[in-house]
Amino acid sequence: MGVNKILILSMVLGAAWSVCARPRNVILVVADDISAREFPFYESSMFTGDRRAKTPMMDRMAENGGCFIETFWAATICKPSGVLLMNGTYACNNKYWDNSHIGADCNNTYAAYESAPITLGNMSRDAGYANIWVSKTHIGGGADILSMGFNELVLDPAEPFRHSGWNPFGTPNKNPYPVFRTNNPDDWDHKSFFWWPEIQLINHPDHPNEPFAYAKTEIDDYAPDLEMEYIFDFMDRSKAADKPFFVLHTPHLGHLAKDCAVPGTPTVWPGTPVLEWKNGRYVRKEPKHIPREDGTYERKNITPEGLSRHVEYLDYHMWQYIEKLKAIGELENTIILFSADNGTQDNAGNFGKGRITQQQGMHVPLLIYAPGVKNLVHGRRNIVADFADVLPTLAEIMGFQFPQGYDKLDGQSLWPYLTGESKKHRDWIYSMRIDAQMIRNDKVLRDGQGTWYDVNKRPGDFHSFTRLDDLPNGEYKNRLLAEKAKLEPKLAKFDLYNVDSEAPLPPPDADGDGISDAFEEKYGALNPGDDLDGDGVDNFHEYVHGGDPRNPKSPSKEQLPHLIEVSDAQGTYLAMQFQRLEELGPDYWFVIEGSNDGEKWTTDGVMQQHTLRSNGDGSERVIARVAADKSKSNLKQLRLTVHKPVKRNLRKYKNLLK
């Protein structure tokens, strides 16, 4: 056999191995506020409510074609978990310490893409995937969401407008449809994400001239059902275009809410449409809200309230996903991962969400189902992993290579362990809330109260471990104390809340002119508005773009803003590309101004999916994609305006946990 034939054969075999070893499509479902103990396949002795959920589909997935991780940690509350999932960094790097304690004391919220620019969205898009993010976001405001790198979004409730400038192409800032309320407005205090939901569509093909459209809904519309319809439509379109797809589905199922059809109801887990598991299939009954004369509703085919019903509806979703994948011929080519963003929010406040005792706040499920991966490990896997591992795991599955020197990842890929290439995953995992730190390996655990536990034997409820201090002195205790000593130095590395809790400050600028002291020390005192070298670029923008104010050939054309076309899995878009100094950080923000059909508009750069990539020399490449504009040929002009930072100082938060 000739060399060329051998090479061709090896390439064919390699491609075949790749198909078997790595699935083509990825579906990541992250539920809201549900501990691992609520899922029957974890076999916990404790669960929330008066009935245990039944999850026949997930039970099958965990044992047949899939596996689940016994000890998988998120953060203890949703925003820190969301950013950890999105960019693979712990709070010491991304500054999301709690829902209201984020490093945001700058012009814009310190978004996930600012602290670590390679997000789940950008990574999957760069890997050639069509991608969509559906349901809850809650890690940014308005336009920030687009810069996570997802081309399509289906949000409930909608993202609020970011600031007065966020209104490109006359897009409405607020939902034009009324939010359902009972006859007493006090009974319903926020937008619905279950019955009669507020659905916002971003960059959806059904609305080519409305990049931010709203779907009109009625009282019988159930958000989780609508989410699945939009996801399945996206999968169909991706399949037709022969594009691999990535679905990030973050449903609100599990979250406490008020039931908009029950006046005076306390915060509960609102009932779901009635389901029946029959002959290996789910049957969903049609829900009805029948109005009464007094403004209340009679409810038909709707379950009683309760977390177990939400868990069961998630199981129904898993069945729907699998049936859909079978129908389009993609089941063997797809991996499904299922998790939750933090522990259960007990209505009495006694368990889970936000709690730092034992592992109550951060112990969540991780179910992995990939029937087409023949060497995937099956069943219960007694290892430790956390949310920081998701991004590198999916990157390996999707064939994405992180740039050389990229140092923003706090986790590592699970894929070698899941496919049997490695017998072990990580030595330890980590979680936090504000300045409370939690860490564990397979032998010891430290909770947020500073108490150390023996975790060699799992208790029935997954958290009532024996304290190290309660163990008798001897060889066994000494071994565990040695494990404790291994983990303590890592805590010191991450313990930055009280000394470095903010987004990075802009570089020192004693005279407040927007040009750093270091730049002026190098080139002399500069008037920001002057053009020292007469090249048409003032000194302020020379600094922003990393130019030399004395050299008329600097900045180069590549450094200055210029229009380009960028392609991804869903098309070609107009973009503005430029270079800036990395040290500027989020305080130096920019707006893009232009006109369309004679109407002027202004919007900040993140509206165009602002993405960052380091050049490795102290500068970074910025691409502001005009992805929201579906009629780019009508654009008459674009220009970039950079705003100087507002002076700010570091602040310290009070510790609310003590």
XYZ file of C-alpha atoms in Angstrom:
658
model
C 0.000 0.000 0.000
C 1.425 3.403 -0.989
C 2.140 6.191 1.436
C -0.728 8.317 0.119
C -3.208 5.456 0.492
C -2.005 4.829 4.042
C -2.404 8.526 4.823
C -5.913 8.622 3.350
C -6.899 5.459 5.258
C -5.555 6.854 8.528
C -7.509 10.064 7.966
C -10.703 8.125 7.320
C -10.187 5.958 10.398
C -9.334 9.027 12.418
C -12.522 10.732 11.308
C -14.538 7.630 12.159
C -12.913 7.450 15.602
C -13.712 11.114 16.125
C -17.400 10.547 15.382
C -17.544 7.695 17.871
C -15.471 9.428 20.521
C -17.000 12.900 20.425
C -20.637 13.743 19.799
C -21.509 16.326 17.164
C -24.200 18.264 19.078
C -24.376 19.442 22.694
C -27.409 20.184 24.866
C -26.694 21.656 28.308
C -29.709 21.993 30.627
C -29.209 23.846 33.922
C -32.303 23.920 36.127
C -32.989 26.531 38.790
C -32.452 25.973 42.545
C -32.565 22.159 42.744
C -30.222 20.073 44.896
C -28.926 16.690 43.807
C -30.920 15.065 46.611
C -34.214 15.841 44.810
C -33.457 13.399 41.972
C -34.310 9.753 42.706
C -31.238 8.316 40.970
C -29.054 9.990 43.630
C -30.842 7.833 46.246
C -30.845 10.466 48.986
C -32.610 9.705 52.257
C -33.924 13.296 52.341
C -35.834 15.379 49.817
C -37.986 18.513 49.815
C -41.749 18.343 50.305
C -44.145 15.538 51.128
C -43.553 13.436 48.015
C -40.501 12.253 46.146
C -40.362 13.045 42.459
C -40.540 10.239 39.900
C -38.045 10.562 37.041
C -38.270 7.416 34.898
C -36.475 9.041 31.951
C -33.490 10.360 33.888
C -33.240 7.101 35.811
C -32.801 5.288 32.482
C -30.352 7.885 31.174
C -28.156 7.595 34.279
C -27.696 3.850 33.840
C -28.195 3.157 30.134
C -26.057 5.278 27.836
C -25.114 7.742 30.543
C -23.690 8.405 33.982
C -23.988 10.842 36.866
C -21.408 12.468 39.119
C -22.002 11.836 42.808
C -20.279 15.015 44.035
C -20.766 17.946 41.688
C -20.623 21.526 42.976
C -21.926 24.854 41.726
C -21.755 28.136 43.614
C -24.376 28.507 46.326
C -26.469 31.095 44.474
C -27.334 31.800 40.857
C -25.259 34.754 39.571
C -21.895 33.385 40.754
C -22.906 29.984 39.368
C -23.944 31.494 36.049
C -20.636 33.259 35.490
C -18.666 30.233 36.706
C -20.513 28.143 34.134
C -20.186 30.742 31.389
C -16.432 31.379 31.529
C -14.957 28.702 33.813
C -13.591 31.041 36.506
C -14.034 31.232 40.276
C -15.154 34.452 41.959
C -11.589 35.481 42.811
C -11.148 35.989 39.050
C -14.610 37.016 37.839
C -15.631 39.039 40.963
C -19.167 37.631 41.159
C -19.277 36.921 44.901
C -23.054 36.911 45.396
C -26.170 38.038 43.539
C -25.727 41.631 44.711
C -21.994 41.525 45.429
C -20.261 41.770 42.073
C -17.272 43.795 40.947
C -19.401 46.328 39.179
C -18.320 49.713 40.470
C -17.433 50.919 36.987
C -19.366 52.264 34.010
C -20.776 48.881 33.086
C -21.405 45.720 35.031
C -18.221 43.647 35.093
C -19.528 41.091 32.661
C -18.391 37.505 32.239
C -16.703 38.260 28.919
C -14.675 41.080 30.509
C -13.134 38.872 33.182
C -12.556 35.920 30.826
C -13.427 36.538 27.166
C -13.843 32.929 26.031
C -17.382 32.093 27.127
C -19.565 29.103 26.343
C -21.168 31.136 23.576
C -18.002 32.502 21.996
C -16.258 29.152 22.295
C -19.063 27.210 20.602
C -19.502 29.852 17.906
C -15.786 29.871 17.132
C -15.901 26.075 16.971
C -18.445 26.326 14.128
C -21.602 25.641 16.120
C -25.012 27.199 15.708
C -25.937 28.185 19.259
C -28.921 29.374 21.265
C -29.503 30.351 24.899
C -33.013 29.827 26.240
C -34.840 31.015 29.376
C -33.020 32.413 32.426
C -29.867 34.530 32.076
C -29.450 36.641 35.232
C -25.700 37.227 34.878
C -25.837 40.536 33.076
C -28.200 43.229 32.005
C -29.707 43.753 28.596
C -27.036 44.069 25.973
C -24.401 42.267 28.040
C -26.197 39.006 27.270
C -25.412 39.203 23.555
C -21.708 39.506 24.270
C -21.700 36.046 25.821
C -21.520 34.904 22.189
C -24.933 33.366 21.529
C -26.500 34.196 18.185
C -30.084 33.543 19.256
C -31.758 33.997 22.610
C -35.208 33.188 23.961
C -35.586 34.885 27.326
C -38.266 34.701 30.005
C -38.647 37.118 31.532
C -37.075 39.591 29.130
C -33.791 41.312 29.814
C -34.350 44.921 30.888
C -32.921 47.727 28.826
C -29.350 48.512 29.727
C -29.317 52.276 29.513
C -30.879 54.977 27.380
C -28.422 54.313 24.543
C -29.579 50.732 24.092
C -32.100 51.240 21.338
C -30.624 50.358 17.951
C -32.838 50.551 14.878
C -35.842 51.761 16.888
C -36.089 48.539 18.881
C -38.489 48.934 21.823
C -36.791 48.902 25.204
C -39.728 47.503 27.120
C -42.187 44.683 26.649
C -45.155 46.091 24.740
C -47.490 43.402 26.080
C -49.150 43.591 29.497
C -47.833 41.277 32.172
C -50.641 39.199 33.663
C -51.857 40.190 37.100
C -54.760 39.029 39.228
C -57.518 41.451 40.094
C -55.299 42.556 42.980
C -51.904 43.705 41.629
C -50.317 43.086 45.030
C -50.794 39.349 44.474
C -48.233 39.232 41.664
C -44.990 41.075 42.190
C -42.789 40.185 39.231
C -42.911 39.108 35.624
C -44.004 35.555 35.034
C -41.691 32.807 33.877
C -44.247 30.007 34.236
C -47.901 30.703 33.302
C -48.680 33.599 30.935
C -44.957 34.248 30.475
C -43.087 37.195 29.069
C -41.080 35.828 26.128
C -38.391 37.941 24.455
C -36.824 36.753 21.188
C -33.404 38.060 20.171
C -32.185 37.584 16.583
C -34.969 35.151 15.763
C -35.568 34.419 12.058
C -39.335 34.816 12.478
C -38.710 38.526 13.116
C -35.998 39.573 10.619
C -36.714 43.273 11.076
C -37.145 43.096 14.853
C -33.914 41.924 16.459
C -35.580 42.228 19.887
C -39.128 40.946 19.466
C -41.712 39.827 21.989
C -44.028 36.856 21.660
C -47.583 37.530 22.749
C -48.803 34.926 25.234
C -51.973 33.984 27.102
C -52.838 32.570 30.526
C -52.738 28.933 29.331
C -49.273 29.337 27.817
C -46.629 27.625 29.941
C -43.092 28.971 29.528
C -41.270 25.608 29.776
C -43.388 24.299 26.879
C -42.748 27.373 24.740
C -39.022 27.089 25.443
C -38.966 23.566 24.054
C -40.841 24.645 20.922
C -38.258 27.342 20.195
C -35.387 24.941 20.903
C -36.782 22.258 18.603
C -37.282 24.812 15.832
C -33.648 25.861 16.260
C -32.503 22.230 16.100
C -34.501 21.692 12.905
C -32.965 24.769 11.277
C -29.466 23.740 12.331
C -29.999 20.229 10.991
C -31.272 21.607 7.677
C -28.168 23.802 7.423
C -25.934 20.828 8.287
C -24.555 22.697 11.302
C -23.740 21.147 14.671
C -25.805 22.813 17.364
C -25.262 23.875 20.960
C -28.289 24.500 23.170
C -27.861 26.214 26.539
C -31.221 25.723 28.241
C -31.567 27.326 31.679
C -35.230 26.786 32.639
C -36.778 28.363 35.727
C -38.221 25.022 36.811
C -37.265 24.618 40.463
C -37.450 28.324 41.260
C -39.960 29.683 43.748
C -42.526 32.072 42.292
C -46.056 33.307 42.780
C -48.878 31.645 40.910
C -50.403 34.396 38.800
C -53.803 32.679 38.726
C -54.221 32.344 42.510
C -54.939 35.614 44.369
C -53.033 36.087 47.584
C -50.891 33.008 47.055
C -47.618 32.902 48.967
C -44.395 32.153 47.170
C -44.599 28.543 45.971
C -43.492 26.180 43.239
C -46.500 26.781 40.933
C -48.224 23.708 39.560
C -47.251 22.258 36.179
C -49.368 20.712 33.406
C -50.412 17.196 34.405
C -48.182 14.403 33.079
C -48.682 10.667 32.795
C -45.880 8.138 32.229
C -47.401 5.289 30.272
C -45.719 2.466 28.351
C -42.359 4.216 28.373
C -43.763 7.515 27.120
C -45.022 10.761 28.602
C -48.509 12.052 27.919
C -49.110 15.710 28.731
C -52.656 16.838 29.400
C -53.877 20.192 28.128
C -54.045 22.768 30.947
C -56.929 25.203 31.232
C -57.534 28.330 33.304
C -61.298 28.952 33.334
C -62.154 32.500 34.478
C -64.669 33.040 37.270
C -66.801 36.140 37.739
C -64.670 37.346 40.662
C -61.518 37.483 38.522
C -60.028 34.223 39.821
C -59.583 31.010 37.842
C -60.683 27.408 37.982
C -57.736 25.224 36.989
C -57.955 22.046 34.907
C -55.134 19.552 34.235
C -52.696 21.461 36.443
C -50.880 19.727 39.284
C -50.760 20.869 42.891
C -47.812 23.066 43.793
C -44.524 21.471 44.791
C -40.878 21.072 43.853
C -41.362 17.397 42.985
C -43.711 18.398 40.155
C -41.030 20.699 38.744
C -38.475 17.888 38.893
C -40.903 15.634 37.059
C -41.474 18.271 34.377
C -37.717 18.411 33.841
C -37.813 14.641 33.367
C -40.519 15.208 30.750
C -38.150 17.642 29.020
C -35.426 14.997 28.950
C -37.867 12.590 27.310
C -38.843 15.297 24.790
C -35.198 15.953 23.924
C -34.518 12.293 23.299
C -37.654 11.806 21.209
C -36.786 14.879 19.125
C -33.208 13.741 18.590
C -34.478 10.350 17.441
C -36.882 12.025 15.025
C -34.161 14.106 13.355
C -31.597 11.301 13.397
C -29.205 13.001 15.817
C -29.511 10.982 19.052
C -26.278 9.055 18.501
C -24.505 12.307 17.597
C -25.562 14.288 20.665
C -24.501 14.600 24.288
C -26.983 15.877 26.885
C -25.773 17.291 30.185
C -28.214 18.094 32.975
C -27.470 20.073 36.125
C -28.793 22.909 38.335
C -27.338 26.248 39.380
C -27.430 25.830 43.185
C -29.178 23.971 45.972
C -32.917 23.889 46.624
C -34.531 27.069 47.902
C -36.743 25.626 50.611
C -39.842 27.773 51.134
C -39.043 27.737 54.862
C -35.436 28.764 54.211
C -34.050 25.650 55.848
C -32.069 24.030 53.088
C -29.925 24.647 50.069
C -29.779 27.903 48.164
C -27.291 30.380 49.582
C -26.353 28.115 52.508
C -22.709 27.517 53.333
C -23.116 24.691 55.858
C -21.661 21.306 54.796
C -22.380 21.135 51.050
C -26.031 22.169 51.207
C -25.830 25.222 48.962
C -23.630 23.880 46.184
C -24.336 20.144 45.803
C -26.220 19.822 42.511
C -26.828 17.014 40.004
C -24.731 16.306 36.949
C -26.227 13.769 34.567
C -24.393 13.023 31.310
C -26.080 11.103 28.506
C -24.292 10.198 25.286
C -25.600 6.915 23.816
C -23.412 7.272 20.733
C -20.171 7.373 22.736
C -19.480 3.679 23.169
C -16.694 4.084 25.719
C -18.601 6.471 28.012
C -18.541 5.375 31.651
C -21.951 4.396 33.025
C -23.877 4.752 36.257
C -22.838 6.449 39.499
C -19.350 7.961 39.379
C -17.813 8.579 42.767
C -15.595 11.520 41.816
C -15.550 15.255 42.525
C -16.140 17.927 39.850
C -17.569 21.439 39.721
C -19.020 24.072 37.383
C -15.557 25.323 36.398
C -15.099 22.034 34.519
C -18.027 22.544 32.141
C -16.424 25.030 29.729
C -13.187 23.040 29.176
C -15.214 19.822 28.886
C -17.487 21.211 26.183
C -14.526 22.831 24.436
C -12.844 19.431 24.147
C -16.062 17.847 22.866
C -16.506 20.591 20.282
C -12.890 20.492 19.160
C -12.088 24.030 20.335
C -8.476 24.843 21.188
C -7.870 27.587 23.744
C -5.198 30.063 22.610
C -1.687 29.360 23.823
C -1.125 31.074 27.141
C -4.840 31.454 27.955
C -4.825 31.351 31.763
C -8.440 32.085 32.632
C -9.665 28.555 33.329
C -10.059 27.301 36.901
C -11.385 23.877 35.940
C -10.364 21.032 33.679
C -12.066 18.841 31.127
C -14.057 15.849 32.364
C -13.902 14.212 28.949
C -10.790 12.057 29.523
C -12.383 10.601 32.652
C -15.823 10.166 31.074
C -14.368 8.241 28.132
C -12.076 6.026 30.209
C -8.812 7.641 29.115
C -8.130 8.714 32.716
C -8.982 6.873 35.931
C -9.294 10.088 37.920
C -10.578 13.596 37.329
C -9.601 16.358 39.768
C -8.065 16.175 43.227
C -10.348 18.857 44.718
C -13.286 21.193 44.001
C -14.215 24.643 45.287
C -17.194 26.889 45.947
C -17.862 30.175 47.729
C -20.365 32.795 48.771
C -19.047 36.282 49.524
C -15.992 35.528 51.720
C -17.164 32.087 52.842
C -15.082 29.415 51.119
C -15.876 25.744 50.662
C -13.429 23.135 49.408
C -13.259 19.338 49.375
C -11.634 16.304 47.891
C -12.685 12.687 48.257
C -11.556 12.564 51.902
C -12.189 15.897 53.648
C -14.495 18.903 53.257
C -14.342 22.423 54.641
C -17.624 24.321 54.716
C -18.214 28.048 54.747
C -18.278 28.152 58.534
C -14.684 26.925 58.597
C -15.644 23.447 59.877
C -13.795 20.429 58.461
C -15.536 17.101 57.853
C -14.679 13.490 57.088
C -16.286 12.664 53.708
C -14.899 9.176 53.169
C -18.361 7.774 53.798
C -21.359 9.454 52.211
C -24.290 9.977 54.609
C -27.758 9.207 53.341
C -28.673 12.891 53.082
C -25.389 13.881 51.348
C -24.465 16.503 53.942
C -24.518 15.177 57.539
C -20.811 14.305 57.561
C -18.769 13.679 60.712
C -16.706 16.630 61.900
C -12.956 16.075 62.022
C -12.878 17.476 65.551
C -15.262 14.725 66.669
C -13.040 11.898 65.430
C -10.890 10.057 67.991
C -7.187 10.765 67.830
C -5.211 8.195 65.919
C -3.805 7.184 62.553
C -7.105 7.621 60.663
C -7.625 11.166 61.919
C -3.991 12.028 61.206
C -4.424 10.970 57.571
C -7.409 13.277 57.238
C -5.533 16.136 58.902
C -2.818 15.647 56.283
C -5.479 15.985 53.552
C -6.699 19.159 55.216
C -3.163 20.550 55.143
C -3.008 19.930 51.372
C -6.165 21.976 50.723
C -5.574 24.954 53.012
C -3.023 26.708 50.741
C -5.546 26.717 47.900
C -8.013 28.608 50.080
C -5.450 31.341 50.657
C -5.037 31.722 46.881
C -8.776 32.265 46.353
C -9.427 34.383 49.474
C -9.599 37.784 47.750
C -13.030 39.098 48.706
C -11.834 41.518 51.390
C -8.760 42.695 49.465
C -9.641 42.504 45.750
C -13.404 42.284 45.263
C -13.821 44.694 42.359
C -13.411 44.763 38.635
C -9.881 45.946 37.796
C -9.432 49.668 38.256
C -8.357 51.683 35.234
C -4.641 52.524 35.155
C -3.474 55.424 37.392
C -4.297 58.797 35.844
C -3.352 61.611 38.226
C -4.667 64.453 36.064
C -7.880 62.636 35.109
C -7.556 63.251 31.386
C -8.166 59.621 30.399
C -4.512 58.997 29.487
C -2.583 56.949 32.016
C 0.375 58.313 33.955
C 2.625 55.604 32.478
C 1.735 56.607 28.902
C 2.418 60.264 29.637
C 5.685 59.405 31.368
C 6.740 57.647 28.155
C 5.630 60.325 25.698
C 5.501 63.483 27.815
C 2.526 65.479 29.085
C -0.279 65.249 26.538
C -3.410 67.213 25.875
C -5.984 64.503 25.085
C -7.610 66.476 22.278
C -4.416 67.465 20.522
C -3.013 65.620 17.524
C 0.741 65.669 18.207
C 1.808 63.935 14.980
C -0.901 65.353 12.727
C -2.242 61.987 11.592
C -5.879 62.751 12.399
C -5.900 60.661 15.601
C -5.915 62.675 18.827
C -3.667 61.770 21.757
C -6.489 60.154 23.736
C -7.271 57.733 20.926
C -3.575 57.123 20.261
C -3.457 55.860 23.844
C -6.678 53.838 23.604
C -5.549 52.023 20.469
C -1.948 51.551 21.627
C -0.378 54.053 19.251
C 2.635 56.364 19.401
C 1.463 60.017 19.478
C 4.750 61.124 17.907
C 4.602 58.736 14.938
C 2.150 59.561 12.114
C 2.192 55.906 11.008
C 0.808 54.833 14.387
C -1.818 53.620 15.085
C -1.877 51.380 12.054
C -4.996 50.687 10.020
C -5.292 47.368 11.841
C -5.330 49.124 15.199
C -7.947 51.714 14.259
C -11.670 50.926 13.874
C -12.507 49.411 10.519
C -15.417 47.464 9.086
C -15.087 43.755 8.461
C -17.380 40.840 7.760
C -17.278 37.909 10.157
C -18.817 34.510 9.562
C -20.051 31.947 12.021
C -22.379 28.995 12.105
C -25.444 31.105 11.361
C -24.286 33.517 8.722
C -22.107 36.490 7.869
C -22.343 39.720 9.830
C -20.999 43.230 9.574
C -18.617 44.125 12.399
C -16.344 46.886 13.562
C -12.881 45.668 14.542
C -10.184 47.575 16.386
C -7.330 47.158 18.838
C -7.064 48.654 22.296
C -4.793 48.385 25.323
C -5.771 45.570 27.664
C -5.055 47.720 30.705
C -8.054 49.936 29.920
C -10.482 47.409 31.356
C -14.260 47.888 31.509
C -14.121 51.551 32.557
C -13.110 52.739 29.093
C -16.358 51.976 27.311
C -17.443 52.717 23.795
C -20.561 53.383 21.807
C -21.147 52.723 18.139
C -23.116 55.345 16.293
C -24.631 55.109 12.866
C -27.741 55.645 10.806
C -30.267 53.389 9.158
C -32.887 54.657 6.706
C -32.071 58.189 7.753
C -32.641 57.482 11.456
C -29.649 58.018 13.706
C -29.042 55.568 16.495
C -26.508 55.036 19.246
C -25.721 51.883 21.133
C -22.897 50.515 23.226
C -20.472 48.033 21.738
C -21.808 45.003 23.542
C -25.038 45.345 21.630
C -23.084 44.176 18.599
C -21.722 41.178 20.491
C -18.534 42.750 21.740
C -15.870 40.037 21.868
C -12.279 40.283 23.073
C -9.127 38.372 22.235
C -5.703 39.130 23.658
C -2.894 39.757 21.180
C -0.365 38.576 23.769
C 1.500 41.912 23.769
C -0.581 43.997 26.173
C -3.195 44.829 23.560
C -6.463 43.129 22.676
C -8.529 42.771 19.534
C -12.141 43.907 19.848
C -14.876 42.895 17.447
C -18.222 44.679 17.792
C -20.607 42.636 15.677
C -23.684 44.325 14.258
C -25.452 40.987 14.583
C -28.688 42.539 15.757
C -29.136 44.260 12.400
C -30.668 41.838 9.919
C -30.514 44.381 7.085
C -26.876 45.417 7.211
C -26.967 46.611 3.605
C -29.071 49.555 4.736
C -26.468 50.839 7.173
C -25.227 54.227 5.997
C -22.397 54.775 8.458
C -20.746 53.475 11.579
C -18.350 55.210 13.921
C -16.806 54.413 17.259
C -16.748 56.796 20.211
C -14.659 55.913 23.273
C -15.663 57.341 26.643
C -13.154 58.217 29.337
C -13.577 56.416 32.659
C -15.249 57.963 35.654
C -12.886 58.035 38.607
C -13.705 55.337 41.127
C -12.144 53.841 44.208
C -12.059 50.345 45.567
C -14.793 49.613 48.048
C -15.218 46.890 50.623
C -18.460 45.068 51.162
C -19.836 44.212 54.549
C -19.903 40.512 55.236
C -23.596 39.655 55.318
C -22.976 36.079 56.382
C -21.973 36.899 59.957
